[in-house]
Amino acid sequence: MEHQYIPTEENKKIASEKLTEILFVDDDGEDVAEWLREEFFPKHLPGVEKALAKSKDFDAESMPVVKLPGMVVDMLSSEMFEGKWGIDLRQYIIKRLLEKGEEETLRRIHNWNNKKWKDDEEPTMEKVLKDLKDNQKYPWKPGGSFARKFVEILKFPGIFAGIKSDRSPDKSESVTPRPPMHDLANFQANMRGQITELLADTDNSRAIVSLPTGAGKTRTVVEALLEHWKNSSENNFILWIAQSNELCEQAISCFKQLWEDHKIGRHGETLEIFRTFDDYGLPYPQQSGIIVAGIQKLYSIYNSTEINGESDLDFLKEKLLAVVVDEAHHSVAMSYQKILESLGIDTNKTDQHDSIPLLGLTATPERTKPGETKKLHSLYNNKMIFPSMHVQPDKDKNGQIFDDRWNDLKYMRKRLTELNYLAKPTFHPISVKKFRMSGSETEEMENQPVKDIPENALNRLATLAERNNETRKHIKKWHDKGKQILFFGTNVTQATVMSKILEAEDGIRSATITGTTRYGARKSYIELFKEKKINILCNYNVLTTGFDSPKIDTIVVARPTRSNILLQQMIGRGLRGTEFGGTETCDIVYVKDEIEDDNGKKIELAYIDEIEGYYDE
């Protein structure tokens, strides 16, 4: 698997030399540099050239022209001809080949070379170019025939044609029982009992289920939901709504594993789990089972009404046994509110008596924006489910009663750490110079509802050479100790650049996952990381939720934020304890930025120092 997605240094060197040869033609490369710097990089790799240049020379603003094609290869690797950037790059290559007079090469790319043509039948160059620009006629599918042909003719290493991904997940899965999983921990079993009671209570059927990240809230809730579904009448659905594909797949995996457990699934009976995200729509009304849906997909379905004005969601109103919102702190957003309302769940009144139970799952049951925490709690009838002395089992594994102190997430987190369900974190700051925002950045921040650090300020931070160099040195230090490191970059640029700097400066292999990383590559990188074939996984705004790799023992955070929720989600990726197959401890390495507004006033960030207090008291 490794060679499929991580090109070797030799292959990248060959590809860089070949791309340079094609793009430069017979001139000094200034036309190429202009296109790359003014069109390609700003569109696809903003800020990367400057960040890489400064990693070599703190005063440099740009890379030497001759290095630019190689930079494209380094940044995009085996995906360089895929997606939107791949279309742009391939079309520019065709343009340069035409300028070089390589008409025969273009004809061969066009795939006419294997045919015998009479002079009057051979297509004109105009026809060839027109067809090559028709990306519908020649779609780039990794490992596909046109991809292989294109790379072969241009004499690039075969790796740059891409490898065929695993087929996309099916819309639904049929699941049958298998040998049992381990039992729930006492605190989980206690909360499952409360959830079971709530699902059966039509007078008070809303609540937030809150557990620290890594403490198994998904497993706890799914087990209760499956028991509820199993004991209900047939031809009904449970709807699970999640924020990202990773969260959706995580939920599907949990439903699947638990139903396969003989203690949950009925002998020989199948459970249908329906994917409703990406290209997958809703199941048919005549079906039943678990619907795991992405909020974006549901909102798209909601907006696509039939001619008579009825939504495609309408049939669910009479068939839902329960609705679950994963990462429930998002559920005050307009998209969630409209979806819930369309399902017959009133979002504007408190103390609801619903026929459809509504559960919210979150490790952070609060919001940053003023007033939204109250709105969030109100949506769930101001009810929170914590371990309770009034439900069996009423004690933890050491015999301590689940008293009212367990209602405090701070106490719960500390206690679960002592019981080894959560890893013990140790915090290590990286000191960097102060950073002052501009007047426009300060104004933009003040005008935002959440007032987080503006994108332009993050973009400037991401290219600071000294900050990147300090971060790289600390990552190397922990890598050399044999650690499994998950790195959260300042933005997409820094997440991408850090991976390349580590490789160039220290010979350390890593992988980068961003929002544009295609499904097959993303899946492969995560598998390589879990298998410890690479020790560093760099990302931006992708793996904060829905990513499960229990053996992570080091988190490196270089993303400043004013959101305690986001910060806790990043840290939580490394806090799975030994009782749940994780690690005893986790090192949290973080860039301790000092950010000022344009007047020199310190900006209050969600510093890890404050979160550290949860574990020290």
Tab-separated table of C-alpha atoms in Angstrom, residues 345-586:
chain	number	residue	atom	x	y	z
A	345	ILE	CA	-39.274	18.756	15.919
A	346	ASP	CA	-40.062	22.255	17.233
A	347	THR	CA	-36.808	24.151	17.852
A	348	ASN	CA	-38.307	27.336	19.290
A	349	LYS	CA	-40.120	26.166	22.418
A	350	THR	CA	-38.794	24.653	25.612
A	351	ASP	CA	-40.196	21.703	27.599
A	352	GLN	CA	-41.251	19.923	24.432
A	353	HIS	CA	-43.309	16.734	24.552
A	354	ASP	CA	-42.290	15.099	21.322
A	355	SER	CA	-43.247	11.858	19.710
A	356	ILE	CA	-39.714	11.792	18.230
A	357	PRO	CA	-36.894	11.655	20.805
A	358	LEU	CA	-34.005	14.069	20.140
A	359	LEU	CA	-30.513	13.325	21.440
A	360	GLY	CA	-27.454	15.538	21.130
A	361	LEU	CA	-23.909	14.189	21.512
A	362	THR	CA	-21.013	16.469	22.358
A	363	ALA	CA	-17.875	16.664	24.443
A	364	THR	CA	-18.303	20.444	24.581
A	365	PRO	CA	-21.921	21.371	25.431
A	366	GLU	CA	-21.409	25.089	25.083
A	367	ARG	CA	-21.047	27.705	22.362
A	368	THR	CA	-18.625	30.580	21.888
A	369	LYS	CA	-21.150	33.101	20.565
A	370	PRO	CA	-23.029	34.920	23.362
A	371	GLY	CA	-26.500	33.527	24.035
A	372	GLU	CA	-26.041	30.387	21.950
A	373	THR	CA	-25.171	28.121	24.892
A	374	LYS	CA	-28.544	28.943	26.444
A	375	LYS	CA	-30.236	28.326	23.091
A	376	LEU	CA	-28.410	25.010	22.721
A	377	HIS	CA	-29.445	23.752	26.142
A	378	SER	CA	-33.002	24.968	25.609
A	379	LEU	CA	-33.257	22.973	22.362
A	380	TYR	CA	-32.628	19.812	24.406
A	381	ASN	CA	-35.054	20.769	27.201
A	382	ASN	CA	-32.134	21.804	29.441
A	383	LYS	CA	-31.513	18.138	30.207
A	384	MET	CA	-28.019	16.663	30.381
A	385	ILE	CA	-27.207	12.988	30.809
A	386	PHE	CA	-24.274	12.252	33.115
A	387	PRO	CA	-23.437	9.168	35.216
A	388	SER	CA	-25.990	9.112	38.061
A	389	MET	CA	-26.306	7.411	41.458
A	390	HIS	CA	-29.990	6.739	40.671
A	391	VAL	CA	-29.290	4.300	37.820
A	392	GLN	CA	-27.516	0.949	37.876
A	393	PRO	CA	-24.604	0.453	37.866
A	394	ASP	CA	-24.334	3.347	40.336
A	395	LYS	CA	-20.582	3.048	40.996
A	396	ASP	CA	-17.422	3.269	38.919
A	397	LYS	CA	-15.061	0.299	38.595
A	398	ASN	CA	-13.320	1.273	41.844
A	399	GLY	CA	-16.574	1.361	43.793
A	400	GLN	CA	-17.016	5.150	43.932
A	401	ILE	CA	-20.655	6.259	43.661
A	402	PHE	CA	-21.673	8.391	40.682
A	403	ASP	CA	-22.569	11.387	42.822
A	404	ASP	CA	-23.440	14.918	41.689
A	405	ARG	CA	-19.795	15.750	41.079
A	406	TRP	CA	-20.032	13.687	37.876
A	407	ASN	CA	-22.359	16.382	36.502
A	408	ASP	CA	-19.276	18.586	36.174
A	409	LEU	CA	-17.414	17.773	32.957
A	410	LYS	CA	-14.204	19.002	34.523
A	411	TYR	CA	-14.520	16.501	37.366
A	412	MET	CA	-15.640	13.733	35.008
A	413	ARG	CA	-12.623	14.274	32.765
A	414	LYS	CA	-10.272	14.152	35.733
A	415	ARG	CA	-11.892	11.030	37.181
A	416	LEU	CA	-11.909	9.154	33.860
A	417	THR	CA	-8.223	9.989	33.503
A	418	GLU	CA	-7.515	8.544	36.960
A	419	LEU	CA	-9.404	5.388	35.949
A	420	ASN	CA	-7.307	5.126	32.733
A	421	TYR	CA	-10.262	5.562	30.375
A	422	LEU	CA	-8.591	8.769	29.217
A	423	ALA	CA	-4.870	9.342	28.668
A	424	LYS	CA	-3.046	11.680	31.025
A	425	PRO	CA	-1.987	14.764	29.039
A	426	THR	CA	1.265	16.620	29.558
A	427	PHE	CA	1.555	20.084	28.027
A	428	HIS	CA	4.619	21.505	26.256
A	429	PRO	CA	4.528	25.090	24.934
A	430	ILE	CA	6.501	26.343	21.933
A	431	SER	CA	7.454	29.975	22.478
A	432	VAL	CA	7.259	32.285	19.463
A	433	LYS	CA	7.448	36.026	18.827
A	434	LYS	CA	4.455	38.311	19.214
A	435	PHE	CA	2.282	38.794	16.184
A	436	ARG	CA	0.315	41.975	15.489
A	437	MET	CA	-2.761	41.983	13.307
A	438	SER	CA	-3.387	44.755	10.818
A	439	GLY	CA	-6.166	47.290	11.128
A	440	SER	CA	-8.320	45.507	8.556
A	441	GLU	CA	-7.754	42.145	10.261
A	442	THR	CA	-8.702	43.595	13.633
A	443	GLU	CA	-11.844	45.122	12.170
A	444	GLU	CA	-12.768	41.861	10.472
A	445	MET	CA	-12.352	39.940	13.730
A	446	GLU	CA	-14.522	42.394	15.652
A	447	ASN	CA	-17.253	42.141	13.016
A	448	GLN	CA	-17.385	38.336	13.127
A	449	PRO	CA	-20.104	36.749	15.298
A	450	VAL	CA	-17.573	34.379	16.884
A	451	LYS	CA	-14.680	36.890	16.735
A	452	ASP	CA	-12.076	34.231	15.895
A	453	ILE	CA	-8.727	34.970	14.245
A	454	PRO	CA	-9.375	36.177	10.657
A	455	GLU	CA	-8.251	34.060	7.735
A	456	ASN	CA	-5.811	36.676	6.416
A	457	ALA	CA	-4.057	36.862	9.791
A	458	LEU	CA	-3.763	33.073	9.865
A	459	ASN	CA	-2.356	33.166	6.329
A	460	ARG	CA	0.369	35.592	7.439
A	461	LEU	CA	1.125	33.526	10.543
A	462	ALA	CA	1.453	30.413	8.392
A	463	THR	CA	4.339	31.925	6.406
A	464	LEU	CA	6.422	33.158	9.361
A	465	ALA	CA	9.728	31.360	8.902
A	466	GLU	CA	10.889	31.490	12.522
A	467	ARG	CA	7.539	30.197	13.798
A	468	ASN	CA	7.559	27.358	11.253
A	469	ASN	CA	11.160	26.508	12.039
A	470	GLU	CA	10.513	26.351	15.796
A	471	THR	CA	7.470	24.159	15.200
A	472	ARG	CA	9.437	21.869	12.894
A	473	LYS	CA	12.240	21.449	15.458
A	474	HIS	CA	9.755	20.422	18.145
A	475	ILE	CA	7.984	17.982	15.828
A	476	LYS	CA	11.340	16.406	14.977
A	477	LYS	CA	12.214	16.119	18.659
A	478	TRP	CA	9.066	14.153	19.417
A	479	HIS	CA	9.373	12.128	16.207
A	480	ASP	CA	12.879	11.075	17.207
A	481	LYS	CA	11.377	9.685	20.421
A	482	GLY	CA	9.270	7.331	18.321
A	483	LYS	CA	5.993	9.171	18.870
A	484	GLN	CA	2.819	8.936	16.760
A	485	ILE	CA	2.123	12.614	16.011
A	486	LEU	CA	-1.045	14.316	14.817
A	487	PHE	CA	-0.263	17.871	13.679
A	488	PHE	CA	-2.895	20.610	13.414
A	489	GLY	CA	-1.629	23.325	11.083
A	490	THR	CA	-2.358	27.043	11.206
A	491	ASN	CA	-4.079	26.770	7.827
A	492	VAL	CA	-4.003	24.538	4.745
A	493	THR	CA	-0.748	26.123	3.590
A	494	GLN	CA	1.129	25.430	6.795
A	495	ALA	CA	-0.226	21.895	7.151
A	496	THR	CA	1.012	21.166	3.622
A	497	VAL	CA	4.318	22.997	3.920
A	498	MET	CA	5.209	21.467	7.293
A	499	SER	CA	5.023	17.986	5.809
A	500	LYS	CA	7.368	19.004	2.988
A	501	ILE	CA	9.799	20.853	5.260
A	502	LEU	CA	10.049	17.829	7.560
A	503	GLU	CA	10.867	15.677	4.555
A	504	ALA	CA	13.340	18.123	2.987
A	505	GLU	CA	15.136	19.235	6.162
A	506	ASP	CA	14.964	16.134	8.346
A	507	GLY	CA	14.220	13.229	6.015
A	508	ILE	CA	10.998	12.536	7.933
A	509	ARG	CA	8.105	11.156	5.954
A	510	SER	CA	4.618	12.313	6.762
A	511	ALA	CA	1.302	12.802	4.990
A	512	THR	CA	-1.033	15.787	4.736
A	513	ILE	CA	-4.823	15.683	4.758
A	514	THR	CA	-6.872	18.747	3.879
A	515	GLY	CA	-10.435	19.312	2.729
A	516	THR	CA	-9.390	18.706	-0.894
A	517	THR	CA	-7.614	15.383	-0.296
A	518	ARG	CA	-9.564	12.779	-2.225
A	519	TYR	CA	-11.255	9.933	-0.402
A	520	GLY	CA	-8.908	7.159	-1.540
A	521	ALA	CA	-5.732	9.019	-0.585
A	522	ARG	CA	-7.194	10.191	2.722
A	523	LYS	CA	-8.174	6.661	3.659
A	524	SER	CA	-4.749	5.352	2.692
A	525	TYR	CA	-2.869	8.016	4.678
A	526	ILE	CA	-4.914	7.293	7.798
A	527	GLU	CA	-4.323	3.550	7.434
A	528	LEU	CA	-0.573	4.094	6.989
A	529	PHE	CA	-0.586	6.255	10.113
A	530	LYS	CA	-2.521	3.698	12.160
A	531	GLU	CA	-0.133	0.988	10.961
A	532	LYS	CA	2.822	3.213	11.993
A	533	LYS	CA	4.273	3.185	8.486
A	534	ILE	CA	4.315	6.947	8.806
A	535	ASN	CA	4.575	8.643	12.192
A	536	ILE	CA	3.260	12.123	11.420
A	537	LEU	CA	-0.111	13.072	10.004
A	538	CYS	CA	-0.525	16.770	9.164
A	539	ASN	CA	-3.973	18.276	8.714
A	540	TYR	CA	-6.025	21.433	8.819
A	541	ASN	CA	-9.683	21.518	9.888
A	542	VAL	CA	-10.310	17.887	8.911
A	543	LEU	CA	-9.348	15.541	11.742
A	544	THR	CA	-10.712	17.539	14.688
A	545	THR	CA	-13.686	15.133	14.800
A	546	GLY	CA	-14.520	11.721	13.415
A	547	PHE	CA	-10.917	10.504	13.403
A	548	ASP	CA	-10.062	7.532	15.603
A	549	SER	CA	-6.514	6.297	16.004
A	550	PRO	CA	-6.157	5.171	19.643
A	551	LYS	CA	-2.361	4.931	19.633
A	552	ILE	CA	-1.743	8.650	19.051
A	553	ASP	CA	0.560	9.734	21.864
A	554	THR	CA	1.501	13.240	20.703
A	555	ILE	CA	-0.657	16.129	19.493
A	556	VAL	CA	1.027	19.204	18.012
A	557	VAL	CA	-1.243	22.265	17.748
A	558	ALA	CA	-0.081	25.216	15.628
A	559	ARG	CA	-3.557	26.612	15.033
A	560	PRO	CA	-4.419	29.606	17.226
A	561	THR	CA	-8.109	29.925	18.013
A	562	ARG	CA	-10.396	31.732	20.410
A	563	SER	CA	-12.716	28.724	20.551
A	564	ASN	CA	-12.265	26.439	23.556
A	565	ILE	CA	-14.519	23.950	21.784
A	566	LEU	CA	-12.214	23.664	18.769
A	567	LEU	CA	-9.131	23.494	20.977
A	568	GLN	CA	-10.575	20.697	23.106
A	569	GLN	CA	-11.557	18.762	19.986
A	570	MET	CA	-7.993	18.933	18.671
A	571	ILE	CA	-6.480	17.880	22.008
A	572	GLY	CA	-9.071	15.154	22.447
A	573	ARG	CA	-7.779	13.225	19.429
A	574	GLY	CA	-4.932	11.947	21.607
A	575	LEU	CA	-6.746	11.231	24.870
A	576	ARG	CA	-7.941	7.635	24.420
A	577	GLY	CA	-6.769	5.793	27.565
A	578	THR	CA	-5.419	2.278	28.080
A	579	GLU	CA	-8.793	0.909	29.220
A	580	PHE	CA	-10.077	1.697	25.716
A	581	GLY	CA	-7.020	0.469	23.818
A	582	GLY	CA	-5.235	3.819	23.794
A	583	THR	CA	-2.189	5.176	25.596
A	584	GLU	CA	-1.424	5.909	29.233
A	585	THR	CA	-0.181	9.425	28.501
A	586	CYS	CA	-0.316	11.932	25.668
